[in-house]
XYZ file of C-alpha atoms in Angstrom:
117
model
C -1.864 44.837 86.848
C -3.649 46.916 89.457
C -2.394 46.751 93.028
C -5.053 46.794 95.746
C -4.657 46.767 99.521
C -7.676 46.374 101.806
C -8.000 47.448 105.408
C -10.678 48.198 107.972
C -11.939 44.743 108.810
C -12.517 43.580 112.331
C -14.924 41.993 114.762
C -18.223 43.674 115.575
C -21.508 42.798 117.203
C -24.677 42.411 115.147
C -26.041 45.826 114.289
C -22.599 47.368 114.261
C -20.812 49.207 111.490
C -17.502 49.017 109.681
C -15.892 50.906 106.835
C -13.537 48.992 104.609
C -10.906 50.782 102.573
C -8.968 49.702 99.528
C -6.030 51.716 98.270
C -5.574 51.150 94.555
C -2.651 51.869 92.276
C -5.043 53.035 89.597
C -8.748 52.949 88.976
C -10.349 50.793 86.346
C -13.788 50.943 84.762
C -15.117 48.441 87.288
C -14.281 48.452 90.970
C -15.912 46.076 93.380
C -16.105 44.391 96.734
C -16.502 40.658 97.133
C -16.680 38.381 100.133
C -16.128 34.739 100.860
C -17.191 32.765 103.901
C -15.546 29.451 104.820
C -16.864 26.697 102.588
C -18.725 29.162 100.390
C -18.121 30.554 96.935
C -16.928 34.085 96.512
C -19.892 36.444 96.377
C -20.288 39.791 94.682
C -21.199 42.377 97.301
C -21.013 45.769 95.638
C -19.668 47.248 92.438
C -19.188 50.720 91.051
C -18.871 51.267 87.327
C -17.352 54.422 85.854
C -17.456 56.074 89.268
C -21.234 56.462 89.414
C -23.257 53.365 88.591
C -23.554 51.018 91.561
C -24.672 47.428 91.867
C -25.413 45.689 95.151
C -26.186 42.166 96.152
C -29.767 41.866 97.363
C -28.528 40.734 100.744
C -26.744 44.034 101.408
C -28.977 46.596 99.704
C -29.836 49.426 102.040
C -27.022 48.521 104.408
C -23.810 48.740 102.371
C -22.535 51.655 100.315
C -19.667 51.537 97.841
C -17.850 54.746 97.004
C -14.595 56.118 95.633
C -12.352 58.935 96.741
C -10.495 59.767 93.571
C -8.058 62.148 95.242
C -6.934 59.405 97.627
C -7.107 56.535 95.142
C -9.252 54.710 97.652
C -12.324 52.537 97.312
C -14.634 52.251 100.312
C -17.339 49.946 101.521
C -19.433 51.446 104.299
C -21.314 48.714 106.107
C -24.062 49.333 108.655
C -26.543 47.101 110.457
C -24.149 44.211 110.136
C -25.485 40.696 110.477
C -23.734 37.430 111.338
C -24.228 36.300 107.745
C -22.050 39.213 106.633
C -19.073 37.432 108.153
C -16.331 36.604 105.692
C -13.144 37.650 104.025
C -13.738 40.797 102.010
C -11.762 41.529 98.875
C -11.612 44.559 96.665
C -11.122 44.065 92.972
C -10.501 45.930 89.742
C -11.788 44.958 86.345
C -13.112 45.940 82.966
C -16.509 46.263 81.365
C -17.194 43.356 79.043
C -20.350 44.658 77.391
C -22.941 43.536 79.895
C -21.032 43.043 83.124
C -17.690 43.574 84.802
C -14.837 41.118 84.598
C -12.387 41.287 87.480
C -8.747 40.369 87.116
C -6.958 42.151 89.967
C -7.602 41.366 93.617
C -6.512 42.588 97.007
C -5.278 40.340 99.788
C -8.515 40.516 101.744
C -9.615 41.835 105.112
C -11.599 39.772 107.596
C -15.012 40.857 108.822
C -16.544 38.943 111.705
C -20.011 39.709 113.027
C -20.943 37.862 116.193
C -22.351 38.367 119.651
């Protein structure tokens, strides 16, 4: 399947910014970012479908931006105004369109984002 490698995570103070990158072996119809905090279920953060349609979780709208650089085979997640509740392991994923939503079957190894004072 698709190979994905995330990078760019780190520790920042509230209000800070980070840009996550995900190098992919090939693009698929659906590309997305997910996150998981300890003891929590994996959460959809942002998705991009067919390189133009974007979907964001309500909790990150206006703060996070998903984008693709096709020449570099890289998916990005630009995060600003970070909050402690944004803390978690962030994963990029590749999937297919199933008629009404994306189904993800390939996942990166994850990159940790920690937001704290």
